[in-house]
Amino acid sequence: KQEVTQIPAALSVPEGENLVLNCSFTDSAIYNLQWFRQDPGKGLTSLLLIQSSQREQTSGRLNASLDKSSGRSTLYIAASQPGDSATYLCAALLRTGNNRKLIWGLGTSLAVNP
Amino acid sequence: DADVTQTPRNRITKTGKRIMLECSQTKGHDRMYWYRQDPGLGLRLIYYSFDVKDINKGEISDGYSVSRQAQAKFSLSLESAIPNQTALYFCATSESPYSRGTEQPQHFGDGTRLSIL
């Protein structure tokens, strides 16, 4: 069964810390991996999308990496701020037979304390 | 204005009622999706549509139906609602990968919180 796992499920850090969120997937036949942010009462906002041919993507204080061989992606947040508090989800687009399927993790709930 | 708009934002209804959730988008994307989100289960795909004439079942389509009325509109119906359909429902859109050569990110609405009593 294809799965995406996010560890930890919850994380609480003081403001200013650099932090890493982890996402692992069970299948190396990956097309891309996406990181999303979800705020309470809101939908998901796409943060970064890494194609299978890429090793990393950067946007501002965010950096996402992809290691297909180990089945892992990390989201690095530099100099965290209280406004970064949200749930972060990763989703892997994996090959399923002749089709593609987007498999979602359950998310990491992040609290950045002032 | 939001690029992906879902209506209603909240709905409480009774078992057995027919419910329609609506989604409209101004992004000009061909692809549209309906998901539900449940605590501990994450996001699960109900239906998706790659263009107006294309409708496909997702992993949990039983008890649901959809209509793609136009490129910009994709509605989800619960013909006879039951309590285990209580969830947060999301509509999403994405650009076709053929225009840029690679899969494009999905863009989500703010969700509809549906409670079935």
Coordinates of C-alpha atoms in Angstrom, one line a residue:
Chain A
K1 CA 0.0 0.0 0.0
Q2 CA 1.3 3.4 -0.9
E3 CA 1.6 5.7 2.1
V4 CA 2.9 9.1 3.1
T5 CA 4.0 9.6 6.7
Q6 CA 4.7 12.9 8.4
I7 CA 6.8 13.1 11.6
P8 CA 6.3 14.6 14.1
A9 CA 2.5 14.9 14.3
A10 CA 2.9 18.1 16.4
L11 CA 5.8 20.4 17.1
S12 CA 6.1 23.4 19.4
V13 CA 9.1 25.7 19.2
P14 CA 10.1 29.2 20.4
E15 CA 10.2 32.0 17.9
G16 CA 13.4 32.3 15.9
E17 CA 14.3 28.6 15.8
N18 CA 15.2 26.9 12.6
L19 CA 13.1 23.7 12.2
V20 CA 12.7 20.7 9.9
L21 CA 9.5 18.9 9.1
N22 CA 9.7 15.4 7.7
C23 CA 7.7 13.5 5.1
S24 CA 8.4 10.0 4.0
F25 CA 6.8 8.0 1.1
T26 CA 6.8 4.3 0.4
D27 CA 7.3 4.3 -3.4
S28 CA 10.3 5.6 -5.3
A29 CA 8.2 6.0 -8.5
I30 CA 7.4 9.5 -7.6
Y31 CA 6.5 12.3 -10.0
N32 CA 6.5 15.2 -7.6
L33 CA 6.1 16.1 -3.9
Q34 CA 4.2 19.1 -2.7
W35 CA 4.1 20.9 0.6
F36 CA 1.0 22.7 1.7
R37 CA 0.1 24.9 4.7
Q38 CA -3.4 24.7 6.3
D39 CA -4.6 27.4 8.7
P40 CA -7.6 26.7 11.0
G41 CA -10.9 27.3 9.1
K42 CA -9.1 27.7 5.9
G43 CA -8.2 25.7 2.9
L44 CA -4.7 24.5 1.9
T45 CA -2.1 26.8 0.4
S46 CA 0.5 25.4 -1.8
L47 CA 4.0 26.3 -0.6
L48 CA 6.5 24.4 -2.7
L49 CA 6.3 21.7 -5.4
I50 CA 9.4 19.6 -6.2
Q51 CA 9.5 17.7 -9.4
S52 CA 11.1 14.2 -9.4
S53 CA 14.0 15.6 -11.4
Q54 CA 14.7 18.3 -8.8
R55 CA 16.6 18.0 -5.5
E56 CA 15.1 21.1 -3.8
Q57 CA 13.0 24.2 -4.0
T58 CA 13.2 27.4 -2.1
S59 CA 10.7 30.2 -1.4
G60 CA 11.7 32.9 1.1
R61 CA 12.5 31.2 4.5
L62 CA 11.2 27.9 3.2
N63 CA 13.4 25.2 1.6
A64 CA 12.1 21.8 0.6
S65 CA 14.3 18.9 -0.4
L66 CA 13.5 15.6 -2.1
D67 CA 15.5 12.4 -1.9
K68 CA 13.8 9.7 -4.0
S69 CA 16.2 6.9 -3.1
S70 CA 15.5 7.2 0.6
G71 CA 11.8 8.1 0.1
R72 CA 12.1 11.3 2.1
S73 CA 11.3 15.0 1.8
T74 CA 12.1 17.7 4.3
L75 CA 10.7 21.2 4.7
Y76 CA 13.1 23.5 6.4
I77 CA 11.8 26.7 7.9
A78 CA 14.4 29.3 8.9
A79 CA 14.0 31.8 11.7
S80 CA 10.5 30.7 12.6
Q81 CA 7.8 33.3 13.4
P82 CA 4.5 33.0 15.2
G83 CA 2.8 33.5 11.9
D84 CA 4.2 30.2 10.7
S85 CA 1.9 28.4 13.2
A86 CA -0.3 26.1 11.1
T87 CA -0.6 22.5 9.9
Y88 CA 1.9 21.5 7.2
L89 CA 0.9 18.7 4.8
C90 CA 2.9 16.9 2.2
A91 CA 1.5 15.1 -0.7
A92 CA 3.3 12.7 -3.1
L93 CA 2.2 12.1 -6.7
L94 CA 3.0 8.4 -7.1
R95 CA 2.7 6.0 -10.0
T96 CA -0.2 3.5 -9.5
G97 CA -0.1 1.0 -12.4
N98 CA -0.6 3.1 -15.5
N99 CA -2.1 6.0 -13.5
R100 CA -0.9 8.6 -11.0
K101 CA -2.3 9.1 -7.5
L102 CA -1.8 11.9 -5.1
I103 CA -1.1 10.4 -1.6
W104 CA -1.5 12.8 1.4
G105 CA 0.2 12.7 4.7
L106 CA -1.7 13.6 7.9
G107 CA 0.2 16.7 8.6
T108 CA 2.5 18.2 11.2
S109 CA 0.8 20.8 13.5
L110 CA 3.3 23.5 14.2
A111 CA 3.1 26.1 17.0
V112 CA 5.7 28.9 17.1
N113 CA 5.6 30.6 20.4
P114 CA 6.5 34.3 20.8
Chain B
D1 CA -12.0 37.8 -4.2
A2 CA -10.9 34.2 -3.7
D3 CA -9.7 32.3 -6.8
V4 CA -11.6 29.1 -5.6
T5 CA -14.9 29.8 -3.9
Q6 CA -17.0 27.2 -2.1
T7 CA -20.6 27.6 -1.0
P8 CA -21.9 27.2 1.6
R9 CA -19.1 27.5 4.1
N10 CA -21.0 25.7 6.8
R11 CA -24.1 23.5 6.6
I12 CA -26.0 21.5 9.2
T13 CA -28.6 19.1 7.9
K14 CA -30.5 15.9 8.8
T15 CA -30.0 12.4 7.7
G16 CA -31.7 11.6 4.4
K17 CA -31.6 15.1 3.0
R18 CA -30.1 15.9 -0.4
I19 CA -27.3 18.4 -0.3
M20 CA -25.3 20.2 -2.9
L21 CA -21.9 21.8 -2.4
E22 CA -20.8 24.2 -5.0
C23 CA -17.4 25.3 -6.2
S24 CA -16.5 28.0 -8.7
Q25 CA -13.1 29.1 -9.8
T26 CA -11.6 32.2 -11.6
K27 CA -8.2 30.6 -12.2
G28 CA -9.1 29.3 -15.7
H29 CA -7.9 25.8 -14.7
D30 CA -9.2 22.7 -16.5
R31 CA -8.8 20.3 -13.6
M32 CA -11.1 20.3 -10.6
Y33 CA -11.3 18.0 -7.5
W34 CA -13.4 17.3 -4.5
Y35 CA -11.9 16.1 -1.3
R36 CA -13.1 15.4 2.2
Q37 CA -10.9 15.8 5.3
D38 CA -11.5 13.8 8.5
P39 CA -9.4 13.9 11.7
G40 CA -6.9 11.0 11.6
L41 CA -7.7 10.1 8.0
G42 CA -6.3 13.1 6.2
L43 CA -7.5 14.2 2.8
R44 CA -9.3 11.7 0.6
L45 CA -10.3 12.2 -3.1
I46 CA -14.0 11.9 -3.9
Y47 CA -14.2 12.9 -7.5
Y48 CA -12.1 14.7 -10.1
S49 CA -12.6 16.2 -13.5
F50 CA -9.9 17.0 -16.0
D51 CA -12.2 19.0 -18.3
V52 CA -15.9 19.6 -18.7
K53 CA -16.6 16.3 -20.4
D54 CA -14.4 14.2 -18.1
I55 CA -15.6 13.0 -14.7
N56 CA -13.7 10.3 -12.7
K57 CA -14.3 8.6 -9.4
G58 CA -11.8 9.0 -6.6
E59 CA -11.1 6.6 -3.7
I60 CA -14.4 7.3 -1.8
S61 CA -17.1 8.1 -4.4
D62 CA -19.9 6.0 -2.9
G63 CA -22.8 8.1 -1.7
Y64 CA -21.6 11.1 -3.8
S65 CA -22.2 12.5 -7.3
V66 CA -20.8 15.4 -9.1
S67 CA -21.6 17.7 -12.0
R68 CA -19.2 19.8 -14.0
Q69 CA -21.5 22.5 -15.3
A70 CA -18.8 24.6 -16.9
Q71 CA -15.0 24.9 -16.8
A72 CA -15.4 27.1 -13.8
K73 CA -18.0 25.2 -11.9
F74 CA -17.9 21.8 -10.2
S75 CA -20.6 20.7 -7.7
L76 CA -20.7 17.8 -5.3
S77 CA -24.0 16.2 -4.3
L78 CA -24.9 14.0 -1.4
E79 CA -28.2 12.3 -2.6
S80 CA -29.2 11.0 0.8
A81 CA -26.9 12.3 3.5
I82 CA -25.8 10.0 6.4
P83 CA -24.0 11.0 9.6
N84 CA -20.6 9.5 8.5
Q85 CA -20.5 12.0 5.7
T86 CA -19.9 14.7 8.3
A87 CA -16.6 16.2 7.4
L88 CA -14.7 19.2 6.0
Y89 CA -15.1 19.2 2.2
F90 CA -12.6 20.9 -0.1
C91 CA -12.7 21.8 -3.7
A92 CA -9.4 22.2 -5.6
T93 CA -8.2 23.2 -9.0
S94 CA -5.0 22.7 -11.0
E95 CA -3.7 23.7 -14.4
S96 CA -3.3 20.9 -16.9
P97 CA 0.3 19.6 -16.9
Y98 CA 0.4 19.6 -20.7
S99 CA 0.6 23.4 -20.9
R100 CA 3.9 23.5 -18.9
G101 CA 5.2 20.0 -19.3
T102 CA 4.9 19.1 -15.6
E103 CA 2.3 18.5 -13.0
Q104 CA 1.1 21.8 -11.4
P105 CA 0.1 22.5 -7.8
Q106 CA -3.4 22.3 -6.7
H107 CA -5.2 25.4 -5.4
F108 CA -7.8 25.0 -2.7
G109 CA -11.0 26.7 -1.6
D110 CA -11.6 27.5 2.1
G111 CA -13.8 24.4 2.6
T112 CA -17.3 23.6 3.6
R113 CA -17.9 22.2 7.0
L114 CA -20.8 19.8 6.8
S115 CA -22.6 18.3 9.7
I116 CA -25.2 15.6 9.3
L117 CA -27.4 14.9 12.3

